[in-house]
Amino acid sequence: MEQQTFRAAYDVLQKHAETLREQKEPNIDDLLKIVTESVAAYKVCTKRIDAVEEALKAALEGAGVEGTGTAG
């Protein structure tokens, strides 16, 4: 999968989720492709989210804002 934006990867996840929800019977022939594309898209999304979290943390620390830990 080529470099994607968060939005494009998220759209892939949404499309595949909708496809799987709407199926009356599982289409095994397409399942491997759906899973492979979904995993790649998920990795893009999590990588982008992690990068944004790190950038926000750095910006808040640089501004002297307390309590920049994530809520768990």
mmCIF file with all atom_site columns, N, CA and C in Angstrom:
data_model
loop_
_atom_site.group_PDB
_atom_site.id
_atom_site.type_symbol
_atom_site.label_atom_id
_atom_site.label_alt_id
_atom_site.label_comp_id
_atom_site.label_asym_id
_atom_site.label_entity_id
_atom_site.label_seq_id
_atom_site.pdbx_PDB_ins_code
_atom_site.Cartn_x
_atom_site.Cartn_y
_atom_site.Cartn_z
_atom_site.occupancy
_atom_site.B_iso_or_equiv
_atom_site.pdbx_formal_charge
_atom_site.auth_seq_id
_atom_site.auth_comp_id
_atom_site.auth_asym_id
_atom_site.auth_atom_id
_atom_site.pdbx_PDB_model_num
ATOM 1   N N  . MET A 1 1  ? 0.859   -1.189  0.000  1.00 0.00 ? 1  MET A N  1
ATOM 2   C CA . MET A 1 1  ? 0.000   0.000   0.000  1.00 0.00 ? 1  MET A CA 1
ATOM 3   C C  . MET A 1 1  ? 0.892   1.234   0.000  1.00 0.00 ? 1  MET A C  1
ATOM 4   N N  . GLU A 1 2  ? 0.663   2.135   -0.907 1.00 0.00 ? 2  GLU A N  1
ATOM 5   C CA . GLU A 1 2  ? 1.465   3.347   -0.982 1.00 0.00 ? 2  GLU A CA 1
ATOM 6   C C  . GLU A 1 2  ? 1.151   4.256   0.204  1.00 0.00 ? 2  GLU A C  1
ATOM 7   N N  . GLN A 1 3  ? 1.999   5.252   0.418  1.00 0.00 ? 3  GLN A N  1
ATOM 8   C CA . GLN A 1 3  ? 1.789   6.202   1.507  1.00 0.00 ? 3  GLN A CA 1
ATOM 9   C C  . GLN A 1 3  ? 0.421   6.834   1.387  1.00 0.00 ? 3  GLN A C  1
ATOM 10  N N  . GLN A 1 4  ? -0.335  6.803   2.456  1.00 0.00 ? 4  GLN A N  1
ATOM 11  C CA . GLN A 1 4  ? -1.692  7.341   2.433  1.00 0.00 ? 4  GLN A CA 1
ATOM 12  C C  . GLN A 1 4  ? -1.879  8.377   3.520  1.00 0.00 ? 4  GLN A C  1
ATOM 13  N N  . THR A 1 5  ? -2.884  9.180   3.332  1.00 0.00 ? 5  THR A N  1
ATOM 14  C CA . THR A 1 5  ? -3.286  10.103  4.377  1.00 0.00 ? 5  THR A CA 1
ATOM 15  C C  . THR A 1 5  ? -4.170  9.351   5.369  1.00 0.00 ? 5  THR A C  1
ATOM 16  N N  . PHE A 1 6  ? -4.353  9.930   6.529  1.00 0.00 ? 6  PHE A N  1
ATOM 17  C CA . PHE A 1 6  ? -5.249  9.350   7.517  1.00 0.00 ? 6  PHE A CA 1
ATOM 18  C C  . PHE A 1 6  ? -6.640  9.197   6.922  1.00 0.00 ? 6  PHE A C  1
ATOM 19  N N  . ARG A 1 7  ? -7.106  10.231  6.243  1.00 0.00 ? 7  ARG A N  1
ATOM 20  C CA . ARG A 1 7  ? -8.467  10.217  5.694  1.00 0.00 ? 7  ARG A CA 1
ATOM 21  C C  . ARG A 1 7  ? -8.661  9.079   4.693  1.00 0.00 ? 7  ARG A C  1
ATOM 22  N N  . ALA A 1 8  ? -7.697  8.894   3.806  1.00 0.00 ? 8  ALA A N  1
ATOM 23  C CA . ALA A 1 8  ? -7.806  7.827   2.815  1.00 0.00 ? 8  ALA A CA 1
ATOM 24  C C  . ALA A 1 8  ? -7.806  6.457   3.489  1.00 0.00 ? 8  ALA A C  1
ATOM 25  N N  . ALA A 1 9  ? -6.932  6.271   4.482  1.00 0.00 ? 9  ALA A N  1
ATOM 26  C CA . ALA A 1 9  ? -6.886  4.991   5.184  1.00 0.00 ? 9  ALA A CA 1
ATOM 27  C C  . ALA A 1 9  ? -8.170  4.754   5.971  1.00 0.00 ? 9  ALA A C  1
ATOM 28  N N  . TYR A 1 10 ? -8.678  5.796   6.602  1.00 0.00 ? 10 TYR A N  1
ATOM 29  C CA . TYR A 1 10 ? -9.927  5.673   7.359  1.00 0.00 ? 10 TYR A CA 1
ATOM 30  C C  . TYR A 1 10 ? -11.078 5.315   6.422  1.00 0.00 ? 10 TYR A C  1
ATOM 31  N N  . ASP A 1 11 ? -11.086 5.907   5.247  1.00 0.00 ? 11 ASP A N  1
ATOM 32  C CA . ASP A 1 11 ? -12.126 5.586   4.255  1.00 0.00 ? 11 ASP A CA 1
ATOM 33  C C  . ASP A 1 11 ? -12.066 4.111   3.840  1.00 0.00 ? 11 ASP A C  1
ATOM 34  N N  . VAL A 1 12 ? -10.858 3.555   3.710  1.00 0.00 ? 12 VAL A N  1
ATOM 35  C CA . VAL A 1 12 ? -10.710 2.139   3.390  1.00 0.00 ? 12 VAL A CA 1
ATOM 36  C C  . VAL A 1 12 ? -11.337 1.295   4.497  1.00 0.00 ? 12 VAL A C  1
ATOM 37  N N  . LEU A 1 13 ? -11.052 1.643   5.751  1.00 0.00 ? 13 LEU A N  1
ATOM 38  C CA . LEU A 1 13 ? -11.621 0.897   6.874  1.00 0.00 ? 13 LEU A CA 1
ATOM 39  C C  . LEU A 1 13 ? -13.146 0.983   6.884  1.00 0.00 ? 13 LEU A C  1
ATOM 40  N N  . GLN A 1 14 ? -13.659 2.173   6.646  1.00 0.00 ? 14 GLN A N  1
ATOM 41  C CA . GLN A 1 14 ? -15.121 2.355   6.615  1.00 0.00 ? 14 GLN A CA 1
ATOM 42  C C  . GLN A 1 14 ? -15.753 1.534   5.490  1.00 0.00 ? 14 GLN A C  1
ATOM 43  N N  . LYS A 1 15 ? -15.140 1.575   4.313  1.00 0.00 ? 15 LYS A N  1
ATOM 44  C CA . LYS A 1 15 ? -15.675 0.851   3.157  1.00 0.00 ? 15 LYS A CA 1
ATOM 45  C C  . LYS A 1 15 ? -15.702 -0.651  3.412  1.00 0.00 ? 15 LYS A C  1
ATOM 46  N N  . HIS A 1 16 ? -14.621 -1.169  3.957  1.00 0.00 ? 16 HIS A N  1
ATOM 47  C CA . HIS A 1 16 ? -14.556 -2.605  4.215  1.00 0.00 ? 16 HIS A CA 1
ATOM 48  C C  . HIS A 1 16 ? -15.515 -3.024  5.328  1.00 0.00 ? 16 HIS A C  1
ATOM 49  N N  . ALA A 1 17 ? -15.652 -2.203  6.343  1.00 0.00 ? 17 ALA A N  1
ATOM 50  C CA . ALA A 1 17 ? -16.594 -2.520  7.418  1.00 0.00 ? 17 ALA A CA 1
ATOM 51  C C  . ALA A 1 17 ? -18.015 -2.572  6.871  1.00 0.00 ? 17 ALA A C  1
ATOM 52  N N  . GLU A 1 18 ? -18.355 -1.621  6.021  1.00 0.00 ? 18 GLU A N  1
ATOM 53  C CA . GLU A 1 18 ? -19.692 -1.602  5.420  1.00 0.00 ? 18 GLU A CA 1
ATOM 54  C C  . GLU A 1 18 ? -19.906 -2.824  4.526  1.00 0.00 ? 18 GLU A C  1
ATOM 55  N N  . THR A 1 19 ? -18.896 -3.165  3.752  1.00 0.00 ? 19 THR A N  1
ATOM 56  C CA . THR A 1 19 ? -18.986 -4.353  2.882  1.00 0.00 ? 19 THR A CA 1
ATOM 57  C C  . THR A 1 19 ? -19.262 -5.601  3.705  1.00 0.00 ? 19 THR A C  1
ATOM 58  N N  . LEU A 1 20 ? -18.523 -5.763  4.784  1.00 0.00 ? 20 LEU A N  1
ATOM 59  C CA . LEU A 1 20 ? -18.696 -6.951  5.624  1.00 0.00 ? 20 LEU A CA 1
ATOM 60  C C  . LEU A 1 20 ? -20.053 -6.963  6.324  1.00 0.00 ? 20 LEU A C  1
ATOM 61  N N  . ARG A 1 21 ? -20.528 -5.796  6.755  1.00 0.00 ? 21 ARG A N  1
ATOM 62  C CA . ARG A 1 21 ? -21.842 -5.709  7.409  1.00 0.00 ? 21 ARG A CA 1
ATOM 63  C C  . ARG A 1 21 ? -22.973 -6.059  6.466  1.00 0.00 ? 21 ARG A C  1
ATOM 64  N N  . GLU A 1 22 ? -22.849 -5.649  5.203  1.00 0.00 ? 22 GLU A N  1
ATOM 65  C CA . GLU A 1 22 ? -23.940 -5.814  4.247  1.00 0.00 ? 22 GLU A CA 1
ATOM 66  C C  . GLU A 1 22 ? -24.003 -7.198  3.605  1.00 0.00 ? 22 GLU A C  1
ATOM 67  N N  . GLN A 1 23 ? -22.968 -7.993  3.769  1.00 0.00 ? 23 GLN A N  1
ATOM 68  C CA . GLN A 1 23 ? -22.942 -9.314  3.148  1.00 0.00 ? 23 GLN A CA 1
ATOM 69  C C  . GLN A 1 23 ? -23.952 -10.248 3.813  1.00 0.00 ? 23 GLN A C  1
ATOM 70  N N  . LYS A 1 24 ? -24.748 -10.911 2.996  1.00 0.00 ? 24 LYS A N  1
ATOM 71  C CA . LYS A 1 24 ? -25.657 -11.946 3.503  1.00 0.00 ? 24 LYS A CA 1
ATOM 72  C C  . LYS A 1 24 ? -24.851 -13.212 3.800  1.00 0.00 ? 24 LYS A C  1
ATOM 73  N N  . GLU A 1 25 ? -23.940 -13.535 2.883  1.00 0.00 ? 25 GLU A N  1
ATOM 74  C CA . GLU A 1 25 ? -23.041 -14.677 3.039  1.00 0.00 ? 25 GLU A CA 1
ATOM 75  C C  . GLU A 1 25 ? -21.615 -14.172 2.840  1.00 0.00 ? 25 GLU A C  1
ATOM 76  N N  . PRO A 1 26 ? -20.692 -14.650 3.647  1.00 0.00 ? 26 PRO A N  1
ATOM 77  C CA . PRO A 1 26 ? -19.305 -14.198 3.490  1.00 0.00 ? 26 PRO A CA 1
ATOM 78  C C  . PRO A 1 26 ? -18.745 -14.563 2.120  1.00 0.00 ? 26 PRO A C  1
ATOM 79  N N  . ASN A 1 27 ? -18.068 -13.630 1.509  1.00 0.00 ? 27 ASN A N  1
ATOM 80  C CA . ASN A 1 27 ? -17.403 -13.875 0.232  1.00 0.00 ? 27 ASN A CA 1
ATOM 81  C C  . ASN A 1 27 ? -15.937 -14.191 0.535  1.00 0.00 ? 27 ASN A C  1
ATOM 82  N N  . ILE A 1 28 ? -15.643 -15.460 0.675  1.00 0.00 ? 28 ILE A N  1
ATOM 83  C CA . ILE A 1 28 ? -14.311 -15.906 1.058  1.00 0.00 ? 28 ILE A CA 1
ATOM 84  C C  . ILE A 1 28 ? -13.253 -15.464 0.048  1.00 0.00 ? 28 ILE A C  1
ATOM 85  N N  . ASP A 1 29 ? -13.628 -15.390 -1.222 1.00 0.00 ? 29 ASP A N  1
ATOM 86  C CA . ASP A 1 29 ? -12.670 -14.996 -2.258 1.00 0.00 ? 29 ASP A CA 1
ATOM 87  C C  . ASP A 1 29 ? -12.152 -13.577 -2.046 1.00 0.00 ? 29 ASP A C  1
ATOM 88  N N  . ASP A 1 30 ? -12.969 -12.697 -1.499 1.00 0.00 ? 30 ASP A N  1
ATOM 89  C CA . ASP A 1 30 ? -12.559 -11.305 -1.270 1.00 0.00 ? 30 ASP A CA 1
ATOM 90  C C  . ASP A 1 30 ? -12.021 -11.067 0.133  1.00 0.00 ? 30 ASP A C  1
ATOM 91  N N  . LEU A 1 31 ? -12.193 -12.014 1.037  1.00 0.00 ? 31 LEU A N  1
ATOM 92  C CA . LEU A 1 31 ? -11.856 -11.800 2.438  1.00 0.00 ? 31 LEU A CA 1
ATOM 93  C C  . LEU A 1 31 ? -10.382 -11.494 2.659  1.00 0.00 ? 31 LEU A C  1
ATOM 94  N N  . LEU A 1 32 ? -9.491  -12.236 2.019  1.00 0.00 ? 32 LEU A N  1
ATOM 95  C CA . LEU A 1 32 ? -8.062  -11.991 2.209  1.00 0.00 ? 32 LEU A CA 1
ATOM 96  C C  . LEU A 1 32 ? -7.679  -10.579 1.775  1.00 0.00 ? 32 LEU A C  1
ATOM 97  N N  . LYS A 1 33 ? -8.214  -10.137 0.641  1.00 0.00 ? 33 LYS A N  1
ATOM 98  C CA . LYS A 1 33 ? -7.936  -8.775  0.164  1.00 0.00 ? 33 LYS A CA 1
ATOM 99  C C  . LYS A 1 33 ? -8.462  -7.739  1.157  1.00 0.00 ? 33 LYS A C  1
ATOM 100 N N  . ILE A 1 34 ? -9.673  -7.954  1.658  1.00 0.00 ? 34 ILE A N  1
ATOM 101 C CA . ILE A 1 34 ? -10.274 -7.011  2.611  1.00 0.00 ? 34 ILE A CA 1
ATOM 102 C C  . ILE A 1 34 ? -9.436  -6.945  3.883  1.00 0.00 ? 34 ILE A C  1
ATOM 103 N N  . VAL A 1 35 ? -9.043  -8.098  4.396  1.00 0.00 ? 35 VAL A N  1
ATOM 104 C CA . VAL A 1 35 ? -8.254  -8.124  5.628  1.00 0.00 ? 35 VAL A CA 1
ATOM 105 C C  . VAL A 1 35 ? -6.889  -7.472  5.411  1.00 0.00 ? 35 VAL A C  1
ATOM 106 N N  . THR A 1 36 ? -6.224  -7.802  4.326  1.00 0.00 ? 36 THR A N  1
ATOM 107 C CA . THR A 1 36 ? -4.901  -7.236  4.041  1.00 0.00 ? 36 THR A CA 1
ATOM 108 C C  . THR A 1 36 ? -4.960  -5.717  3.908  1.00 0.00 ? 36 THR A C  1
ATOM 109 N N  . GLU A 1 37 ? -5.921  -5.214  3.141  1.00 0.00 ? 37 GLU A N  1
ATOM 110 C CA . GLU A 1 37 ? -6.062  -3.760  2.975  1.00 0.00 ? 37 GLU A CA 1
ATOM 111 C C  . GLU A 1 37 ? -6.453  -3.089  4.287  1.00 0.00 ? 37 GLU A C  1
ATOM 112 N N  . SER A 1 38 ? -7.296  -3.742  5.060  1.00 0.00 ? 38 SER A N  1
ATOM 113 C CA . SER A 1 38 ? -7.742  -3.168  6.327  1.00 0.00 ? 38 SER A CA 1
ATOM 114 C C  . SER A 1 38 ? -6.595  -3.070  7.334  1.00 0.00 ? 38 SER A C  1
ATOM 115 N N  . VAL A 1 39 ? -5.777  -4.102  7.407  1.00 0.00 ? 39 VAL A N  1
ATOM 116 C CA . VAL A 1 39 ? -4.636  -4.071  8.325  1.00 0.00 ? 39 VAL A CA 1
ATOM 117 C C  . VAL A 1 39 ? -3.666  -2.961  7.930  1.00 0.00 ? 39 VAL A C  1
ATOM 118 N N  . ALA A 1 40 ? -3.393  -2.838  6.652  1.00 0.00 ? 40 ALA A N  1
ATOM 119 C CA . ALA A 1 40 ? -2.494  -1.771  6.186  1.00 0.00 ? 40 ALA A CA 1
ATOM 120 C C  . ALA A 1 40 ? -3.079  -0.393  6.488  1.00 0.00 ? 40 ALA A C  1
ATOM 121 N N  . ALA A 1 41 ? -4.370  -0.224  6.265  1.00 0.00 ? 41 ALA A N  1
ATOM 122 C CA . ALA A 1 41 ? -5.029  1.059   6.543  1.00 0.00 ? 41 ALA A CA 1
ATOM 123 C C  . ALA A 1 41 ? -5.023  1.357   8.038  1.00 0.00 ? 41 ALA A C  1
ATOM 124 N N  . TYR A 1 42 ? -5.261  0.338   8.850  1.00 0.00 ? 42 TYR A N  1
ATOM 125 C CA . TYR A 1 42 ? -5.235  0.501   10.306 1.00 0.00 ? 42 TYR A CA 1
ATOM 126 C C  . TYR A 1 42 ? -3.861  0.980   10.765 1.00 0.00 ? 42 TYR A C  1
ATOM 127 N N  . LYS A 1 43 ? -2.806  0.409   10.194 1.00 0.00 ? 43 LYS A N  1
ATOM 128 C CA . LYS A 1 43 ? -1.445  0.812   10.558 1.00 0.00 ? 43 LYS A CA 1
ATOM 129 C C  . LYS A 1 43 ? -1.188  2.275   10.204 1.00 0.00 ? 43 LYS A C  1
ATOM 130 N N  . VAL A 1 44 ? -1.688  2.705   9.037  1.00 0.00 ? 44 VAL A N  1
ATOM 131 C CA . VAL A 1 44 ? -1.540  4.115   8.643  1.00 0.00 ? 44 VAL A CA 1
ATOM 132 C C  . VAL A 1 44 ? -2.251  5.006   9.658  1.00 0.00 ? 44 VAL A C  1
ATOM 133 N N  . CYS A 1 45 ? -3.473  4.644   10.013 1.00 0.00 ? 45 CYS A N  1
ATOM 134 C CA . CYS A 1 45 ? -4.263  5.451   10.955 1.00 0.00 ? 45 CYS A CA 1
ATOM 135 C C  . CYS A 1 45 ? -3.576  5.539   12.314 1.00 0.00 ? 45 CYS A C  1
ATOM 136 N N  . THR A 1 46 ? -3.140  4.404   12.846 1.00 0.00 ? 46 THR A N  1
ATOM 137 C CA . THR A 1 46 ? -2.514  4.436   14.166 1.00 0.00 ? 46 THR A CA 1
ATOM 138 C C  . THR A 1 46 ? -1.187  5.196   14.145 1.00 0.00 ? 46 THR A C  1
ATOM 139 N N  . LYS A 1 47 ? -0.445  5.072   13.059 1.00 0.00 ? 47 LYS A N  1
ATOM 140 C CA . LYS A 1 47 ? 0.812   5.812   12.945 1.00 0.00 ? 47 LYS A CA 1
ATOM 141 C C  . LYS A 1 47 ? 0.553   7.325   12.949 1.00 0.00 ? 47 LYS A C  1
ATOM 142 N N  . ARG A 1 48 ? -0.465  7.747   12.206 1.00 0.00 ? 48 ARG A N  1
ATOM 143 C CA . ARG A 1 48 ? -0.796  9.176   12.152 1.00 0.00 ? 48 ARG A CA 1
ATOM 144 C C  . ARG A 1 48 ? -1.315  9.686   13.502 1.00 0.00 ? 48 ARG A C  1
ATOM 145 N N  . ILE A 1 49 ? -2.153  8.879   14.168 1.00 0.00 ? 49 ILE A N  1
ATOM 146 C CA . ILE A 1 49 ? -2.671  9.267   15.481 1.00 0.00 ? 49 ILE A CA 1
ATOM 147 C C  . ILE A 1 49 ? -1.524  9.392   16.482 1.00 0.00 ? 49 ILE A C  1
ATOM 148 N N  . ASP A 1 50 ? -0.616  8.422   16.483 1.00 0.00 ? 50 ASP A N  1
ATOM 149 C CA . ASP A 1 50 ? 0.539   8.477   17.380 1.00 0.00 ? 50 ASP A CA 1
ATOM 150 C C  . ASP A 1 50 ? 1.390   9.720   17.115 1.00 0.00 ? 50 ASP A C  1
ATOM 151 N N  . ALA A 1 51 ? 1.579   10.056  15.848 1.00 0.00 ? 51 ALA A N  1
ATOM 152 C CA . ALA A 1 51 ? 2.375   11.243  15.500 1.00 0.00 ? 51 ALA A CA 1
ATOM 153 C C  . ALA A 1 51 ? 1.707   12.520  16.004 1.00 0.00 ? 51 ALA A C  1
ATOM 154 N N  . VAL A 1 52 ? 0.387   12.596  15.865 1.00 0.00 ? 52 VAL A N  1
ATOM 155 C CA . VAL A 1 52 ? -0.336  13.780  16.350 1.00 0.00 ? 52 VAL A CA 1
ATOM 156 C C  . VAL A 1 52 ? -0.259  13.869  17.868 1.00 0.00 ? 52 VAL A C  1
ATOM 157 N N  . GLU A 1 53 ? -0.432  12.737  18.544 1.00 0.00 ? 53 GLU A N  1
ATOM 158 C CA . GLU A 1 53 ? -0.336  12.734  20.012 1.00 0.00 ? 53 GLU A CA 1
ATOM 159 C C  . GLU A 1 53 ? 1.038   13.210  20.470 1.00 0.00 ? 53 GLU A C  1
ATOM 160 N N  . GLU A 1 54 ? 2.089   12.724  19.819 1.00 0.00 ? 54 GLU A N  1
ATOM 161 C CA . GLU A 1 54 ? 3.448   13.141  20.179 1.00 0.00 ? 54 GLU A CA 1
ATOM 162 C C  . GLU A 1 54 ? 3.656   14.638  19.914 1.00 0.00 ? 54 GLU A C  1
ATOM 163 N N  . ALA A 1 55 ? 3.145   15.123  18.801 1.00 0.00 ? 55 ALA A N  1
ATOM 164 C CA . ALA A 1 55 ? 3.291   16.547  18.474 1.00 0.00 ? 55 ALA A CA 1
ATOM 165 C C  . ALA A 1 55 ? 2.537   17.408  19.485 1.00 0.00 ? 55 ALA A C  1
ATOM 166 N N  . LEU A 1 56 ? 1.335   16.987  19.854 1.00 0.00 ? 56 LEU A N  1
ATOM 167 C CA . LEU A 1 56 ? 0.573   17.734  20.855 1.00 0.00 ? 56 LEU A CA 1
ATOM 168 C C  . LEU A 1 56 ? 1.275   17.718  22.206 1.00 0.00 ? 56 LEU A C  1
ATOM 169 N N  . LYS A 1 57 ? 1.786   16.565  22.586 1.00 0.00 ? 57 LYS A N  1
ATOM 170 C CA . LYS A 1 57 ? 2.505   16.455  23.857 1.00 0.00 ? 57 LYS A CA 1
ATOM 171 C C  . LYS A 1 57 ? 3.706   17.395  23.867 1.00 0.00 ? 57 LYS A C  1
ATOM 172 N N  . ALA A 1 58 ? 4.473   17.385  22.796 1.00 0.00 ? 58 ALA A N  1
ATOM 173 C CA . ALA A 1 58 ? 5.645   18.258  22.705 1.00 0.00 ? 58 ALA A CA 1
ATOM 174 C C  . ALA A 1 58 ? 5.246   19.727  22.734 1.00 0.00 ? 58 ALA A C  1
ATOM 175 N N  . ALA A 1 59 ? 4.179   20.064  22.026 1.00 0.00 ? 59 ALA A N  1
ATOM 176 C CA . ALA A 1 59 ? 3.726   21.466  22.003 1.00 0.00 ? 59 ALA A CA 1
ATOM 177 C C  . ALA A 1 59 ? 3.253   21.906  23.378 1.00 0.00 ? 59 ALA A C  1
ATOM 178 N N  . LEU A 1 60 ? 2.516   21.057  24.067 1.00 0.00 ? 60 LEU A N  1
ATOM 179 C CA . LEU A 1 60 ? 2.019   21.409  25.398 1.00 0.00 ? 60 LEU A CA 1
ATOM 180 C C  . LEU A 1 60 ? 3.156   21.506  26.408 1.00 0.00 ? 60 LEU A C  1
ATOM 181 N N  . GLU A 1 61 ? 4.108   20.583  26.323 1.00 0.00 ? 61 GLU A N  1
ATOM 182 C CA . GLU A 1 61 ? 5.263   20.655  27.215 1.00 0.00 ? 61 GLU A CA 1
ATOM 183 C C  . GLU A 1 61 ? 6.086   21.903  26.942 1.00 0.00 ? 61 GLU A C  1
ATOM 184 N N  . GLY A 1 62 ? 6.224   22.255  25.667 1.00 0.00 ? 62 GLY A N  1
ATOM 185 C CA . GLY A 1 62 ? 6.951   23.449  25.283 1.00 0.00 ? 62 GLY A CA 1
ATOM 186 C C  . GLY A 1 62 ? 6.266   24.719  25.760 1.00 0.00 ? 62 GLY A C  1
ATOM 187 N N  . ALA A 1 63 ? 4.954   24.664  25.917 1.00 0.00 ? 63 ALA A N  1
ATOM 188 C CA . ALA A 1 63 ? 4.197   25.814  26.392 1.00 0.00 ? 63 ALA A CA 1
ATOM 189 C C  . ALA A 1 63 ? 4.103   25.817  27.914 1.00 0.00 ? 63 ALA A C  1
ATOM 190 N N  . GLY A 1 64 ? 4.689   24.785  28.558 1.00 0.00 ? 64 GLY A N  1
ATOM 191 C CA . GLY A 1 64 ? 4.661   24.726  30.013 1.00 0.00 ? 64 GLY A CA 1
ATOM 192 C C  . GLY A 1 64 ? 3.338   24.301  30.589 1.00 0.00 ? 64 GLY A C  1
ATOM 193 N N  . VAL A 1 65 ? 2.539   23.592  29.823 1.00 0.00 ? 65 VAL A N  1
ATOM 194 C CA . VAL A 1 65 ? 1.236   23.121  30.296 1.00 0.00 ? 65 VAL A CA 1
ATOM 195 C C  . VAL A 1 65 ? 1.456   21.851  31.104 1.00 0.00 ? 65 VAL A C  1
ATOM 196 N N  . GLU A 1 66 ? 0.866   21.796  32.307 1.00 0.00 ? 66 GLU A N  1
ATOM 197 C CA . GLU A 1 66 ? 0.974   20.628  33.177 1.00 0.00 ? 66 GLU A CA 1
ATOM 198 C C  . GLU A 1 66 ? -0.026  19.567  32.764 1.00 0.00 ? 66 GLU A C  1
ATOM 199 N N  . GLY A 1 67 ? 0.200   18.334  33.215 1.00 0.00 ? 67 GLY A N  1
ATOM 200 C CA . GLY A 1 67 ? -0.771  17.253  33.000 1.00 0.00 ? 67 GLY A CA 1
ATOM 201 C C  . GLY A 1 67 ? -0.936  16.841  31.567 1.00 0.00 ? 67 GLY A C  1
ATOM 202 N N  . THR A 1 68 ? 0.177   16.641  30.854 1.00 0.00 ? 68 THR A N  1
ATOM 203 C CA . THR A 1 68 ? 0.078   16.272  29.443 1.00 0.00 ? 68 THR A CA 1
ATOM 204 C C  . THR A 1 68 ? 0.006   14.773  29.223 1.00 0.00 ? 68 THR A C  1
ATOM 205 N N  . GLY A 1 69 ? -0.110  13.991  30.309 1.00 0.00 ? 69 GLY A N  1
ATOM 206 C CA . GLY A 1 69 ? -0.254  12.541  30.157 1.00 0.00 ? 69 GLY A CA 1
ATOM 207 C C  . GLY A 1 69 ? -1.612  12.207  29.582 1.00 0.00 ? 69 GLY A C  1
ATOM 208 N N  . THR A 1 70 ? -1.700  11.052  28.925 1.00 0.00 ? 70 THR A N  1
ATOM 209 C CA . THR A 1 70 ? -2.978  10.653  28.350 1.00 0.00 ? 70 THR A CA 1
ATOM 210 C C  . THR A 1 70 ? -3.842  9.997   29.397 1.00 0.00 ? 70 THR A C  1
ATOM 211 N N  . ALA A 1 71 ? -5.154  10.217  29.289 1.00 0.00 ? 71 ALA A N  1
ATOM 212 C CA . ALA A 1 71 ? -6.105  9.593   30.211 1.00 0.00 ? 71 ALA A CA 1
ATOM 213 C C  . ALA A 1 71 ? -6.260  8.142   29.840 1.00 0.00 ? 71 ALA A C  1
ATOM 214 N N  . GLY A 1 72 ? -6.303  7.262   30.791 1.00 0.00 ? 72 GLY A N  1
ATOM 215 C CA . GLY A 1 72 ? -6.374  5.856   30.445 1.00 0.00 ? 72 GLY A CA 1
ATOM 216 C C  . GLY A 1 72 ? -7.516  5.232   31.059 1.00 0.00 ? 72 GLY A C  1
#
